[in-house]
Amino acid sequence: MEYLTFAPAKGRLATKTLSILESIGITCEEMKDKDSRKLIFVNEEQKLKFFLAKATDVPTYVEYGAADIGVVGRDTILEEDKKIYEVLDLDIGKCRMCVAGPESAKALLESGQMIRVATKYPKIAKDYFFNKKHQTVEIIKLNGSIELAPIVGLSEVIVDIVETGTTLKENGLSVLEEIYPLSARMVVNQVSMKMEHERIAAIIEKLRNRQ
Ligand code: PRP
């Protein structure tokens, strides 16, 4: 039997993802050691391998087949736009993709003026403003702490994920427009889906039934 390789996204989704997998009997004791610097973990008995990957890299590992299965947010799946199958909504990591900014930016959005939009998600932001709103904007790519942009005058608004809304609130910003809801999804390599259909379908079924 070949190994099935899992690539859950590290970061805020990791703990929940691992406990969901554990709840259907997919486990790896080695992985629970927080002090370990190991990158890849093996469960010989179940012929499984696991590695935690940076969320934005999960779709790439899965597209190339370096991982058969990944777990990552829908925001990353849409932004990365890789050739992978999105097979299941895991109903965790729920948040919203939003346009946010100071209340004063509302009028700029409504008037359709040329504004600057800072974001970690240039593809999603372009699709929203150009294709859905038909508004010409300048997209500025940042890599983190996006809420800083309107505060320091880099942009009028941001496109970012909002979970509890605390970061916006504590920085005097609010949600101005909602783009879509998000949650974590299970993704599968397209070849693995055919070659390992039985094992992968059984995993999907178990995960679906636990919900
Ligand atoms: C995300 C997002 C917001 C924040 C939203 O950032 O970009 O900044 O979380 O969460 P909240 O609504 O619960 O406050 P993340 O923590 O992933 O780090 P980053 O700023 O480096 O992108």
PDB file of N, CA and C in Angstrom, residues 6-7 13 16-17 20-21 23-24 26 58 62 68-75 77 84-94 181-189 193 199-211:
ATOM      1  N   PHE A   6      -0.864  13.816   4.005  1.00  0.00           N
ATOM      2  CA  PHE A   6      -1.741  14.924   4.411  1.00  0.00           C
ATOM      3  C   PHE A   6      -0.914  16.182   4.624  1.00  0.00           C
ATOM      4  N   ALA A   7      -1.410  17.310   4.129  1.00  0.00           N
ATOM      5  CA  ALA A   7      -0.749  18.599   4.401  1.00  0.00           C
ATOM      6  C   ALA A   7      -1.773  19.571   4.987  1.00  0.00           C
ATOM      7  N   LEU A  13      -5.486  27.138  12.034  1.00  0.00           N
ATOM      8  CA  LEU A  13      -6.338  25.989  11.705  1.00  0.00           C
ATOM      9  C   LEU A  13      -5.768  24.653  12.179  1.00  0.00           C
ATOM     10  N   LYS A  16      -7.278  22.492  15.282  1.00  0.00           N
ATOM     11  CA  LYS A  16      -8.637  21.996  14.992  1.00  0.00           C
ATOM     12  C   LYS A  16      -8.605  20.921  13.913  1.00  0.00           C
ATOM     13  N   THR A  17      -7.792  21.124  12.885  1.00  0.00           N
ATOM     14  CA  THR A  17      -7.710  20.143  11.793  1.00  0.00           C
ATOM     15  C   THR A  17      -7.235  18.799  12.331  1.00  0.00           C
ATOM     16  N   ILE A  20      -9.917  17.067  14.302  1.00  0.00           N
ATOM     17  CA  ILE A  20     -10.960  16.503  13.420  1.00  0.00           C
ATOM     18  C   ILE A  20     -10.465  15.192  12.804  1.00  0.00           C
ATOM     19  N   LEU A  21      -9.209  15.196  12.351  1.00  0.00           N
ATOM     20  CA  LEU A  21      -8.667  13.967  11.749  1.00  0.00           C
ATOM     21  C   LEU A  21      -8.613  12.860  12.799  1.00  0.00           C
ATOM     22  N   SER A  23     -10.555  12.502  15.290  1.00  0.00           N
ATOM     23  CA  SER A  23     -11.908  12.026  15.599  1.00  0.00           C
ATOM     24  C   SER A  23     -12.386  10.944  14.621  1.00  0.00           C
ATOM     25  N   ILE A  24     -11.729  10.850  13.447  1.00  0.00           N
ATOM     26  CA  ILE A  24     -12.103   9.759  12.523  1.00  0.00           C
ATOM     27  C   ILE A  24     -10.989   8.705  12.459  1.00  0.00           C
ATOM     28  N   ILE A  26      -7.670   9.123  12.249  1.00  0.00           N
ATOM     29  CA  ILE A  26      -6.426   9.437  11.540  1.00  0.00           C
ATOM     30  C   ILE A  26      -5.525  10.177  12.517  1.00  0.00           C
ATOM     31  N   VAL A  58      -0.147  25.254   0.726  1.00  0.00           N
ATOM     32  CA  VAL A  58      -0.902  23.986   0.723  1.00  0.00           C
ATOM     33  C   VAL A  58      -1.447  23.661  -0.682  1.00  0.00           C
ATOM     34  N   VAL A  62      -0.477  20.256  -2.981  1.00  0.00           N
ATOM     35  CA  VAL A  62      -1.536  19.334  -3.413  1.00  0.00           C
ATOM     36  C   VAL A  62      -1.602  19.278  -4.943  1.00  0.00           C
ATOM     37  N   ASP A  68      -1.268  14.370  -0.981  1.00  0.00           N
ATOM     38  CA  ASP A  68      -2.506  13.892  -1.631  1.00  0.00           C
ATOM     39  C   ASP A  68      -3.692  14.723  -1.173  1.00  0.00           C
ATOM     40  N   ILE A  69      -3.655  15.100   0.118  1.00  0.00           N
ATOM     41  CA  ILE A  69      -4.792  15.780   0.738  1.00  0.00           C
ATOM     42  C   ILE A  69      -4.284  16.998   1.498  1.00  0.00           C
ATOM     43  N   GLY A  70      -5.004  18.103   1.402  1.00  0.00           N
ATOM     44  CA  GLY A  70      -4.639  19.297   2.173  1.00  0.00           C
ATOM     45  C   GLY A  70      -5.855  19.824   2.913  1.00  0.00           C
ATOM     46  N   VAL A  71      -5.604  20.617   3.936  1.00  0.00           N
ATOM     47  CA  VAL A  71      -6.701  21.323   4.611  1.00  0.00           C
ATOM     48  C   VAL A  71      -6.282  22.781   4.705  1.00  0.00           C
ATOM     49  N   VAL A  72      -7.114  23.652   4.124  1.00  0.00           N
ATOM     50  CA  VAL A  72      -6.737  25.063   4.041  1.00  0.00           C
ATOM     51  C   VAL A  72      -7.989  25.927   3.885  1.00  0.00           C
ATOM     52  N   GLY A  73      -7.864  27.198   4.222  1.00  0.00           N
ATOM     53  CA  GLY A  73      -8.998  28.112   4.117  1.00  0.00           C
ATOM     54  C   GLY A  73      -9.406  28.361   2.668  1.00  0.00           C
ATOM     55  N   ARG A  74     -10.689  28.632   2.492  1.00  0.00           N
ATOM     56  CA  ARG A  74     -11.201  28.904   1.147  1.00  0.00           C
ATOM     57  C   ARG A  74     -10.580  30.181   0.568  1.00  0.00           C
ATOM     58  N   ASP A  75     -10.210  31.113   1.422  1.00  0.00           N
ATOM     59  CA  ASP A  75      -9.539  32.333   0.958  1.00  0.00           C
ATOM     60  C   ASP A  75      -8.270  31.976   0.188  1.00  0.00           C
ATOM     61  N   ILE A  77      -7.519  29.029  -1.159  1.00  0.00           N
ATOM     62  CA  ILE A  77      -7.848  28.247  -2.356  1.00  0.00           C
ATOM     63  C   ILE A  77      -8.207  29.199  -3.506  1.00  0.00           C
ATOM     64  N   ILE A  84      -6.795  21.774  -8.269  1.00  0.00           N
ATOM     65  CA  ILE A  84      -7.004  20.799  -7.193  1.00  0.00           C
ATOM     66  C   ILE A  84      -8.515  20.619  -7.016  1.00  0.00           C
ATOM     67  N   TYR A  85      -8.907  19.505  -6.394  1.00  0.00           N
ATOM     68  CA  TYR A  85     -10.329  19.318  -6.095  1.00  0.00           C
ATOM     69  C   TYR A  85     -10.613  19.814  -4.686  1.00  0.00           C
ATOM     70  N   GLU A  86     -11.646  20.640  -4.567  1.00  0.00           N
ATOM     71  CA  GLU A  86     -12.104  21.055  -3.239  1.00  0.00           C
ATOM     72  C   GLU A  86     -13.255  20.119  -2.913  1.00  0.00           C
ATOM     73  N   VAL A  87     -13.071  19.234  -1.909  1.00  0.00           N
ATOM     74  CA  VAL A  87     -14.047  18.162  -1.744  1.00  0.00           C
ATOM     75  C   VAL A  87     -14.986  18.308  -0.550  1.00  0.00           C
ATOM     76  N   LEU A  88     -14.573  19.083   0.456  1.00  0.00           N
ATOM     77  CA  LEU A  88     -15.414  19.126   1.658  1.00  0.00           C
ATOM     78  C   LEU A  88     -15.214  20.404   2.466  1.00  0.00           C
ATOM     79  N   ASP A  89     -16.354  20.950   2.909  1.00  0.00           N
ATOM     80  CA  ASP A  89     -16.325  22.087   3.829  1.00  0.00           C
ATOM     81  C   ASP A  89     -16.223  21.509   5.237  1.00  0.00           C
ATOM     82  N   LEU A  90     -15.149  21.793   5.940  1.00  0.00           N
ATOM     83  CA  LEU A  90     -14.948  21.197   7.273  1.00  0.00           C
ATOM     84  C   LEU A  90     -15.646  21.980   8.377  1.00  0.00           C
ATOM     85  N   ASP A  91     -16.224  23.123   8.008  1.00  0.00           N
ATOM     86  CA  ASP A  91     -17.031  23.869   8.968  1.00  0.00           C
ATOM     87  C   ASP A  91     -16.215  24.392  10.158  1.00  0.00           C
ATOM     88  N   ILE A  92     -14.940  24.595   9.935  1.00  0.00           N
ATOM     89  CA  ILE A  92     -14.093  25.228  10.967  1.00  0.00           C
ATOM     90  C   ILE A  92     -13.418  26.444  10.325  1.00  0.00           C
ATOM     91  N   GLY A  93     -12.809  27.281  11.142  1.00  0.00           N
ATOM     92  CA  GLY A  93     -12.112  28.455  10.613  1.00  0.00           C
ATOM     93  C   GLY A  93     -13.069  29.390   9.900  1.00  0.00           C
ATOM     94  N   LYS A  94     -14.275  29.518  10.451  1.00  0.00           N
ATOM     95  CA  LYS A  94     -15.280  30.345   9.770  1.00  0.00           C
ATOM     96  C   LYS A  94     -14.948  31.832   9.914  1.00  0.00           C
ATOM     97  N   PRO A 181     -18.562  34.512   2.679  1.00  0.00           N
ATOM     98  CA  PRO A 181     -18.138  33.781   3.874  1.00  0.00           C
ATOM     99  C   PRO A 181     -17.038  32.779   3.526  1.00  0.00           C
ATOM    100  N   LEU A 182     -16.236  32.434   4.507  1.00  0.00           N
ATOM    101  CA  LEU A 182     -15.114  31.517   4.291  1.00  0.00           C
ATOM    102  C   LEU A 182     -15.093  30.444   5.376  1.00  0.00           C
ATOM    103  N   SER A 183     -14.467  29.331   5.070  1.00  0.00           N
ATOM    104  CA  SER A 183     -14.223  28.291   6.077  1.00  0.00           C
ATOM    105  C   SER A 183     -13.132  27.375   5.537  1.00  0.00           C
ATOM    106  N   ALA A 184     -12.682  26.458   6.382  1.00  0.00           N
ATOM    107  CA  ALA A 184     -11.613  25.547   5.952  1.00  0.00           C
ATOM    108  C   ALA A 184     -12.175  24.431   5.077  1.00  0.00           C
ATOM    109  N   ARG A 185     -11.427  24.073   4.080  1.00  0.00           N
ATOM    110  CA  ARG A 185     -11.857  23.027   3.133  1.00  0.00           C
ATOM    111  C   ARG A 185     -10.800  21.936   3.026  1.00  0.00           C
ATOM    112  N   MET A 186     -11.295  20.727   2.716  1.00  0.00           N
ATOM    113  CA  MET A 186     -10.369  19.639   2.391  1.00  0.00           C
ATOM    114  C   MET A 186     -10.163  19.675   0.888  1.00  0.00           C
ATOM    115  N   VAL A 187      -8.898  19.631   0.459  1.00  0.00           N
ATOM    116  CA  VAL A 187      -8.584  19.635  -0.973  1.00  0.00           C
ATOM    117  C   VAL A 187      -7.798  18.379  -1.317  1.00  0.00           C
ATOM    118  N   VAL A 188      -7.962  17.922  -2.558  1.00  0.00           N
ATOM    119  CA  VAL A 188      -7.340  16.654  -2.950  1.00  0.00           C
ATOM    120  C   VAL A 188      -6.650  16.805  -4.303  1.00  0.00           C
ATOM    121  N   ASN A 189      -5.504  16.154  -4.441  1.00  0.00           N
ATOM    122  CA  ASN A 189      -4.783  16.120  -5.710  1.00  0.00           C
ATOM    123  C   ASN A 189      -5.641  15.373  -6.752  1.00  0.00           C
ATOM    124  N   MET A 193      -6.999  11.451  -6.448  1.00  0.00           N
ATOM    125  CA  MET A 193      -8.441  11.223  -6.335  1.00  0.00           C
ATOM    126  C   MET A 193      -8.855  10.000  -7.156  1.00  0.00           C
ATOM    127  N   ARG A 199      -9.628   4.846  -0.708  1.00  0.00           N
ATOM    128  CA  ARG A 199      -9.177   5.354   0.607  1.00  0.00           C
ATOM    129  C   ARG A 199      -9.617   6.798   0.828  1.00  0.00           C
ATOM    130  N   ILE A 200      -9.499   7.618  -0.226  1.00  0.00           N
ATOM    131  CA  ILE A 200      -9.843   9.036  -0.056  1.00  0.00           C
ATOM    132  C   ILE A 200     -11.358   9.211   0.097  1.00  0.00           C
ATOM    133  N   ALA A 201     -12.109   8.463  -0.674  1.00  0.00           N
ATOM    134  CA  ALA A 201     -13.575   8.565  -0.562  1.00  0.00           C
ATOM    135  C   ALA A 201     -14.034   8.141   0.838  1.00  0.00           C
ATOM    136  N   ALA A 202     -13.368   7.137   1.404  1.00  0.00           N
ATOM    137  CA  ALA A 202     -13.740   6.675   2.753  1.00  0.00           C
ATOM    138  C   ALA A 202     -13.454   7.777   3.785  1.00  0.00           C
ATOM    139  N   ILE A 203     -12.346   8.484   3.597  1.00  0.00           N
ATOM    140  CA  ILE A 203     -12.005   9.582   4.519  1.00  0.00           C
ATOM    141  C   ILE A 203     -13.040  10.704   4.404  1.00  0.00           C
ATOM    142  N   ILE A 204     -13.391  11.059   3.171  1.00  0.00           N
ATOM    143  CA  ILE A 204     -14.380  12.134   2.955  1.00  0.00           C
ATOM    144  C   ILE A 204     -15.709  11.744   3.615  1.00  0.00           C
ATOM    145  N   GLU A 205     -16.097  10.488   3.423  1.00  0.00           N
ATOM    146  CA  GLU A 205     -17.356  10.004   3.969  1.00  0.00           C
ATOM    147  C   GLU A 205     -17.365  10.094   5.507  1.00  0.00           C
ATOM    148  N   LYS A 206     -16.263   9.664   6.108  1.00  0.00           N
ATOM    149  CA  LYS A 206     -16.160   9.713   7.586  1.00  0.00           C
ATOM    150  C   LYS A 206     -16.216  11.151   8.073  1.00  0.00           C
ATOM    151  N   LEU A 207     -15.519  12.033   7.373  1.00  0.00           N
ATOM    152  CA  LEU A 207     -15.504  13.444   7.795  1.00  0.00           C
ATOM    153  C   LEU A 207     -16.890  14.069   7.630  1.00  0.00           C
ATOM    154  N   ARG A 208     -17.574  13.678   6.557  1.00  0.00           N
ATOM    155  CA  ARG A 208     -18.913  14.219   6.301  1.00  0.00           C
ATOM    156  C   ARG A 208     -19.884  13.747   7.390  1.00  0.00           C
ATOM    157  N   ASN A 209     -19.761  12.496   7.775  1.00  0.00           N
ATOM    158  CA  ASN A 209     -20.682  11.925   8.752  1.00  0.00           C
ATOM    159  C   ASN A 209     -20.464  12.443  10.170  1.00  0.00           C
ATOM    160  N   ARG A 210     -19.264  12.961  10.432  1.00  0.00           N
ATOM    161  CA  ARG A 210     -19.013  13.459  11.798  1.00  0.00           C
ATOM    162  C   ARG A 210     -19.637  14.846  11.989  1.00  0.00           C
ATOM    163  N   GLN A 211     -20.052  15.467  10.879  1.00  0.00           N
ATOM    164  CA  GLN A 211     -20.543  16.849  10.996  1.00  0.00           C
ATOM    165  C   GLN A 211     -21.983  16.926  11.463  1.00  0.00           C
TER     166      GLN A 211
END
